[in-house]
mmCIF file of C-alpha atoms in Angstrom:
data_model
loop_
_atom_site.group_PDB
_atom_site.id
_atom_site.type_symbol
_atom_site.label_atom_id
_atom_site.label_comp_id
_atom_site.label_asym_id
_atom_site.label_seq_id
_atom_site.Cartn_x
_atom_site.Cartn_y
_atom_site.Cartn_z
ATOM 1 C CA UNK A 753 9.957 -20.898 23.565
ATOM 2 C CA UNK A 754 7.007 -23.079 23.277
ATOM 3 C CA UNK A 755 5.454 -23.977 20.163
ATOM 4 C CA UNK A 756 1.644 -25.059 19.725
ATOM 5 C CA UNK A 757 1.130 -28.182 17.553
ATOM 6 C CA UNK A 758 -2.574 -28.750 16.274
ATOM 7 C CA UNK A 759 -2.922 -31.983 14.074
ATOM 8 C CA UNK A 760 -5.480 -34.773 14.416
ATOM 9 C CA UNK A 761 -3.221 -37.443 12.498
ATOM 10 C CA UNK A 762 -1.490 -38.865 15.926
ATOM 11 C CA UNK A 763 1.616 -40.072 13.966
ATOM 12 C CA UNK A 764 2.113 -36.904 12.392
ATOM 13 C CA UNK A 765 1.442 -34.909 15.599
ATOM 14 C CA UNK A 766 3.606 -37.358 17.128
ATOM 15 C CA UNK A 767 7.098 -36.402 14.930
ATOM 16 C CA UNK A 768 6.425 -33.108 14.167
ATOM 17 C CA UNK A 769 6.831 -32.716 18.001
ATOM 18 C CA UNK A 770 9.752 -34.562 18.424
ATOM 19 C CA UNK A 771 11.140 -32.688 15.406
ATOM 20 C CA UNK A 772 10.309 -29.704 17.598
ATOM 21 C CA UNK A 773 11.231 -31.021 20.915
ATOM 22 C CA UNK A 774 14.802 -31.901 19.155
ATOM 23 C CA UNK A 775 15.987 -28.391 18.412
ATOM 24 C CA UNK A 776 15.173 -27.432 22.100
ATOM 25 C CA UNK A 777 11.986 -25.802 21.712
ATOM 26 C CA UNK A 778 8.731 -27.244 23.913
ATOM 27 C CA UNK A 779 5.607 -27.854 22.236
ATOM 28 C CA UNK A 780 1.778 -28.314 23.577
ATOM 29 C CA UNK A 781 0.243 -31.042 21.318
ATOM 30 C CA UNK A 782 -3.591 -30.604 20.482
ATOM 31 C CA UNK A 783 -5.667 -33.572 18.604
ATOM 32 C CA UNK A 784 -8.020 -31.352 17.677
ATOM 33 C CA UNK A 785 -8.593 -27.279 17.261
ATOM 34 C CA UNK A 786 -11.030 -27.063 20.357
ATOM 35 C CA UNK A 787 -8.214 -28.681 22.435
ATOM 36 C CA UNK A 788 -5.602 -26.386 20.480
ATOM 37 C CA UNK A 789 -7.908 -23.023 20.778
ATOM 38 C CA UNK A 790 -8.072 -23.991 25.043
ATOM 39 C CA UNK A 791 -4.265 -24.738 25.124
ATOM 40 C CA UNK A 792 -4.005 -21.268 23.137
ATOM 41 C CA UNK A 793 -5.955 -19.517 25.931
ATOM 42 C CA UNK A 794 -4.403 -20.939 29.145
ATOM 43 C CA UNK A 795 -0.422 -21.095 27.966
ATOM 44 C CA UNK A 796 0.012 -18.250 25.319
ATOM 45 C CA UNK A 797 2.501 -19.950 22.890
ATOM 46 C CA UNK A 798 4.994 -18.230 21.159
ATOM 47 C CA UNK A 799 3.986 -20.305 18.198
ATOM 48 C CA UNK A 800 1.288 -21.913 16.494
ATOM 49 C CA UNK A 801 1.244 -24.836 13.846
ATOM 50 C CA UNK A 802 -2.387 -25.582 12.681
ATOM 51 C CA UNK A 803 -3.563 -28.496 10.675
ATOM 52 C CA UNK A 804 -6.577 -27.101 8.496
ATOM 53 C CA UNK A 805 -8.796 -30.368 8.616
ATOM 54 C CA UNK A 806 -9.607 -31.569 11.931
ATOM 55 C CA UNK A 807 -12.468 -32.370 13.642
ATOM 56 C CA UNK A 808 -14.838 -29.836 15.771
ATOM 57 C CA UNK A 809 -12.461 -26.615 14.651
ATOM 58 C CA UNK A 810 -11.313 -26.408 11.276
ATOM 59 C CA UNK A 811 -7.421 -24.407 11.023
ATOM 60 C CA UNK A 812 -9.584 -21.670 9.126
ATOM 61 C CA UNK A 813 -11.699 -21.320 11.904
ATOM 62 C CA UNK A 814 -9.253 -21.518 14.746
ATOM 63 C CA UNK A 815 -6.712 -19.094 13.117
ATOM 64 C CA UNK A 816 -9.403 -16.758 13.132
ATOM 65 C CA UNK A 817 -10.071 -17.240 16.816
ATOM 66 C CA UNK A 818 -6.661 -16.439 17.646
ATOM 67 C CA UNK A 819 -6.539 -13.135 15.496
ATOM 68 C CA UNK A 820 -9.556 -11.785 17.221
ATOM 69 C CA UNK A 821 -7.187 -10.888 20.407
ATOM 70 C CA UNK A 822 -4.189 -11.979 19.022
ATOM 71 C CA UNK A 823 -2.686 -9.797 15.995
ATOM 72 C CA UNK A 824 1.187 -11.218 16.832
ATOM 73 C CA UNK A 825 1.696 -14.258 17.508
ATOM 74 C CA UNK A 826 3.171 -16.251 14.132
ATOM 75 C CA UNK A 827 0.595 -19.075 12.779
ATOM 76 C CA UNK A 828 1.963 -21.727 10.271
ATOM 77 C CA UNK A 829 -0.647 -23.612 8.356
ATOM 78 C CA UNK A 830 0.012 -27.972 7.896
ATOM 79 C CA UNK A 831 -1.912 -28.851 5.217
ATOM 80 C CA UNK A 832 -2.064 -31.144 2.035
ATOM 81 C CA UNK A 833 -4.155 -28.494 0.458
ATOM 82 C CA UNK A 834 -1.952 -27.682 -2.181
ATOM 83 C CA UNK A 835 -4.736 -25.208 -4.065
ATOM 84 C CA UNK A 836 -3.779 -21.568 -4.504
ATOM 85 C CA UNK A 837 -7.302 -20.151 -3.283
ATOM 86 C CA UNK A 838 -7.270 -22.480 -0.256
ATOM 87 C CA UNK A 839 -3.054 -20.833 0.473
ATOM 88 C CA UNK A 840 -4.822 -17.651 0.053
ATOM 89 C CA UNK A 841 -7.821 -18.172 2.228
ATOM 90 C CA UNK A 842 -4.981 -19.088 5.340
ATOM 91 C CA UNK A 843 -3.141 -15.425 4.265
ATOM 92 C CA UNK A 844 -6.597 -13.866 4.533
ATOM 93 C CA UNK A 845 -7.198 -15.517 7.792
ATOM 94 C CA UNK A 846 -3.693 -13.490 9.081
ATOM 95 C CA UNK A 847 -1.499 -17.186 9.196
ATOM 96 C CA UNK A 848 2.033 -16.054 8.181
ATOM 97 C CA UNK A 849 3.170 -18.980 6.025
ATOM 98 C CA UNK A 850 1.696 -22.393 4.688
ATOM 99 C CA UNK A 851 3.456 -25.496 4.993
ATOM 100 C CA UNK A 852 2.408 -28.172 2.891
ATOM 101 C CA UNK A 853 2.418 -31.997 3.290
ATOM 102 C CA UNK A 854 4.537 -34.059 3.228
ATOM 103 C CA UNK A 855 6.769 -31.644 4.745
ATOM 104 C CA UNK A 856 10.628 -32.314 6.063
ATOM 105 C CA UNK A 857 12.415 -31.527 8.903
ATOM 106 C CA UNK A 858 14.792 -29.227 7.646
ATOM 107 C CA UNK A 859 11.754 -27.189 5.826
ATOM 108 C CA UNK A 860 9.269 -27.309 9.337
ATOM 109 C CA UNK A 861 12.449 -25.809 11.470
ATOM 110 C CA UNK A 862 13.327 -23.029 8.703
ATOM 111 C CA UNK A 863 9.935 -22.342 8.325
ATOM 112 C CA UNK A 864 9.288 -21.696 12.303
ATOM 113 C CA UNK A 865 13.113 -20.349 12.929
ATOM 114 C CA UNK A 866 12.327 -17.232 10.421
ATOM 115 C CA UNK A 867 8.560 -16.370 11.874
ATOM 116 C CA UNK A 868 9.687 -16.403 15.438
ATOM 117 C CA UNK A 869 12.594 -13.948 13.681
ATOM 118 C CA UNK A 870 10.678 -11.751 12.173
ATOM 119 C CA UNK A 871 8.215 -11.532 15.517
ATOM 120 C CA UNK A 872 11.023 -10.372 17.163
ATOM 121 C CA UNK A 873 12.678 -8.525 14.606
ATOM 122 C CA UNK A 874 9.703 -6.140 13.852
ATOM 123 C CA UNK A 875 10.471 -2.660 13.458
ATOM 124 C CA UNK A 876 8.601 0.014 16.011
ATOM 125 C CA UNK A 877 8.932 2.912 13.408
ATOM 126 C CA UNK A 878 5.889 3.907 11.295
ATOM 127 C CA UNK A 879 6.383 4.232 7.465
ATOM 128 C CA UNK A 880 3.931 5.893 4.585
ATOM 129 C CA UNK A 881 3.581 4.007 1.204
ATOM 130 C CA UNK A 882 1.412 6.158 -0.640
ATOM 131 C CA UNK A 883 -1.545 7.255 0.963
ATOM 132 C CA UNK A 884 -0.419 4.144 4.006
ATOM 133 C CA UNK A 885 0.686 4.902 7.423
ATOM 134 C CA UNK A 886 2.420 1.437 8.290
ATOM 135 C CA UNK A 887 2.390 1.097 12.037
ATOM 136 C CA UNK A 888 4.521 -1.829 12.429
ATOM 137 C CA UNK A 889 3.662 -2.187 16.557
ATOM 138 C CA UNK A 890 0.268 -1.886 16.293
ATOM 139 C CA UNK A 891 0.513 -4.347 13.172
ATOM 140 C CA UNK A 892 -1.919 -2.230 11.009
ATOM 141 C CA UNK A 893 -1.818 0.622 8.666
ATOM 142 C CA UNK A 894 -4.189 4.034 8.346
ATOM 143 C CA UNK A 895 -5.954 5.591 5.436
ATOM 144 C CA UNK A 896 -7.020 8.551 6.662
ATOM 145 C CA UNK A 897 -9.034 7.469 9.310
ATOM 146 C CA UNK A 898 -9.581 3.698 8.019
ATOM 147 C CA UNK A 899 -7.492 1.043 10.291
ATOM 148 C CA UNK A 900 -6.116 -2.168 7.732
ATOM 149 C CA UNK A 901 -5.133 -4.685 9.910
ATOM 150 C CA UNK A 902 -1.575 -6.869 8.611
ATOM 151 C CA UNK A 903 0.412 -9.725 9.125
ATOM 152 C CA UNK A 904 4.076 -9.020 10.348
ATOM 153 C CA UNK A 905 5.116 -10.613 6.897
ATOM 154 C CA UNK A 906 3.245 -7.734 5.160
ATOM 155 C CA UNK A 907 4.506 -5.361 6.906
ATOM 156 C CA UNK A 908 7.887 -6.825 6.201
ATOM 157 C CA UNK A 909 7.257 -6.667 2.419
ATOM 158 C CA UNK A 910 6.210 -2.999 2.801
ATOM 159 C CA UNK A 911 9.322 -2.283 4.494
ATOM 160 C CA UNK A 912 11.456 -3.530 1.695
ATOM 161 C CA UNK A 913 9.611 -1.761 -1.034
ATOM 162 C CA UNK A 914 9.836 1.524 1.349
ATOM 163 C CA UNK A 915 13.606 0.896 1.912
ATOM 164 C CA UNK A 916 13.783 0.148 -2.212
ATOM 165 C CA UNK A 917 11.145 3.304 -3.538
ATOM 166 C CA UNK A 918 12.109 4.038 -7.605
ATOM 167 C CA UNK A 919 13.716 0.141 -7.443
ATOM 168 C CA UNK A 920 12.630 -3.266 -8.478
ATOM 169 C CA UNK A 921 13.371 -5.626 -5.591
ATOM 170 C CA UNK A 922 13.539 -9.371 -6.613
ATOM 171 C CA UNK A 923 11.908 -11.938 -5.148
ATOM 172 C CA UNK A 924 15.255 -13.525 -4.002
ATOM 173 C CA UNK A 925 15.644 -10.711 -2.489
ATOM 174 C CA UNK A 926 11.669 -10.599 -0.756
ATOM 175 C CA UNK A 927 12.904 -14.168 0.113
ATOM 176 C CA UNK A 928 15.828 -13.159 2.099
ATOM 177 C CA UNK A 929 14.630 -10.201 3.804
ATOM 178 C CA UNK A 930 10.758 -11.281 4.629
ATOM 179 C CA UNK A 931 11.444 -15.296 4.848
ATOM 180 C CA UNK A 932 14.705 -15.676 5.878
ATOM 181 C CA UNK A 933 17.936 -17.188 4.720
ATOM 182 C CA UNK A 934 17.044 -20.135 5.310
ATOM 183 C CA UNK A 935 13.576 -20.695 3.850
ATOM 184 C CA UNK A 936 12.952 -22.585 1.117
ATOM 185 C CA UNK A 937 10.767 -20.980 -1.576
ATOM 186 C CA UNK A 938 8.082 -22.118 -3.247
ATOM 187 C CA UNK A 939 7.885 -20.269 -6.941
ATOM 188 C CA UNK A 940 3.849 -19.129 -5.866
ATOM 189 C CA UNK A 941 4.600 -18.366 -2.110
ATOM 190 C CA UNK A 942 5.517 -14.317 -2.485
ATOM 191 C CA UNK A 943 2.841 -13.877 -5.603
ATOM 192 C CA UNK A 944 -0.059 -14.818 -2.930
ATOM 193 C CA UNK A 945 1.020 -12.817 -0.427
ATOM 194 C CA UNK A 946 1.209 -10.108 -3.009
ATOM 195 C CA UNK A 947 -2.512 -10.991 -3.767
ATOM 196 C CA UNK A 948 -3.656 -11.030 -0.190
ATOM 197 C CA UNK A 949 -1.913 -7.894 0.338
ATOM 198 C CA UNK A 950 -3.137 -5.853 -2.892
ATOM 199 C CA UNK A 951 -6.719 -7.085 -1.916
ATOM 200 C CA UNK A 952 -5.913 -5.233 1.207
ATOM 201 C CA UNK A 953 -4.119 -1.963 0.508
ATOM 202 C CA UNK A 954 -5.112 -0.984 -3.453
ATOM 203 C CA UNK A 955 -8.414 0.600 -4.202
ATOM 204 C CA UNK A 956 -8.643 -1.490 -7.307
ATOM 205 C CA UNK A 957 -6.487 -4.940 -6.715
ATOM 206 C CA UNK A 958 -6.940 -6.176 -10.455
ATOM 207 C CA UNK A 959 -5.438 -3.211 -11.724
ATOM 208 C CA UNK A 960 -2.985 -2.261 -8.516
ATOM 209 C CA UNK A 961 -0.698 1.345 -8.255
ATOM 210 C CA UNK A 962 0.893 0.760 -5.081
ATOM 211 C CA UNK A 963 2.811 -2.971 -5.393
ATOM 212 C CA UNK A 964 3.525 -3.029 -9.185
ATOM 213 C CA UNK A 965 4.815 -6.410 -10.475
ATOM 214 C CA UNK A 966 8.692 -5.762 -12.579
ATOM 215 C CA UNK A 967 8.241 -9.189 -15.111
ATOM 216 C CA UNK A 968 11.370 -12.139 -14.743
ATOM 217 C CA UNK A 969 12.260 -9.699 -11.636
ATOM 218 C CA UNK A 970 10.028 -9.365 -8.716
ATOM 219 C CA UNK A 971 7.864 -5.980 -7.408
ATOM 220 C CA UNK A 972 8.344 -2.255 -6.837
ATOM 221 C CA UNK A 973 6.263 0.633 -5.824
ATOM 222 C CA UNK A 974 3.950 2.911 -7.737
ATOM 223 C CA UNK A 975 4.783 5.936 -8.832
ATOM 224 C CA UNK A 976 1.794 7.007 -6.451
ATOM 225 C CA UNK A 977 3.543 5.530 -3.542
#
């Protein structure tokens, strides 16, 4: 599998790819996101890693790129932009996770190991939360005759709270099933996608009925769902 690296800090391009290169994976190394968006176009990673601040492209702005023709392929964010509305901008963008700086080893190859997984892992089968057709191939879900596109990790959470209906399901739990094993958690990493995904799916977000949060537990569907 080949992984995409997009960081305009040489030394920090430099070991993440060796980090990379170590576990047996290959990686395309971009100084910048215009060199990163033409790599994207001619070699069709199975990955991409995306520094936010770099010069011509922003990450913003090349993630979004990619999603135009590309709902699938899993997009980690690098950043040192530890701000909740700038995590949440990255989910909005369709990036599946956020890594923040300084990062280690361990973290970078846990974090990549469980999006290729769940890329490959996805589910064909459609699902209905509430007034939601989830269409898990086509990476979107229908109200009535409304498309919503989502991320593989939303579709992920939906599962869960489909496979868990009348049950609070904790976020250890979220964690496991929709990060992997091996993933270390941050305590605000499932609340945003919760927020990205509410602004998505609920016809009110600040006062939600599908993705209800259970206090000191985690989330569980609406009644209406």
């Amino acid at each position: 599998m080949t992984i995409l690296i997009a960081e305009d800090d040489p030394i920090t391009l430099e070991a993440l790819a060796t980090c990379i290169e170590r576990e047996g994976f290959a990686t395309l190394r971009a100084p910048d996101g215009r060199a990163a968006l033409e790599m994207w176009r001619l070699h069709q990673p199975d990955l991409l890693c995306l520094d936010i601040m770099m010069p011509g492209l922003d990450g913003y702005s090349l993630c979004r790129r990619v999603r135009e023709s590309d709902r699938e392929v899993p997009i980690l964010f690098l950043s040192a932009k530890n701000q909740e509305i700038d995590i949440v901008a990255g989910l909005d963008l369709g990036a599946d996770d956020f890594i923040r700086k300084p990062f280690t080893r361990h973290e970078v190859l846990a974090r990549i190991r469980a999006a290729l997984r769940r890329r490959i892992g996805t589910a064909p089968g459609s699902f209905s939360v509430g007034p939601l057709v989830i269409h898990p191939s086509r990476q979107c879900a229908l109200r009535g005759g409304t498309s919503i596109e989502l991320t593989p990790r939303e579709i992920s959470i939906l599962r869960l709270l489909h496979q868990h209906r009348g049950e609070a399901v904790s976020r250890d739990a979220f964690f496991d099933t929709c990060w992997g094993s091996d993933y270390f958690p941050d305590s605000r990493t499932l609340d945003q996608h919760i927020c990205v995904l509410r602004r998505k799916i609920e016809a009110n977000p600040s006062d939600p009925d599908l993705i209800l949060t259970v206090r000191s537990i985690g989330y569980r569907l609406g009644m209406s769902a």
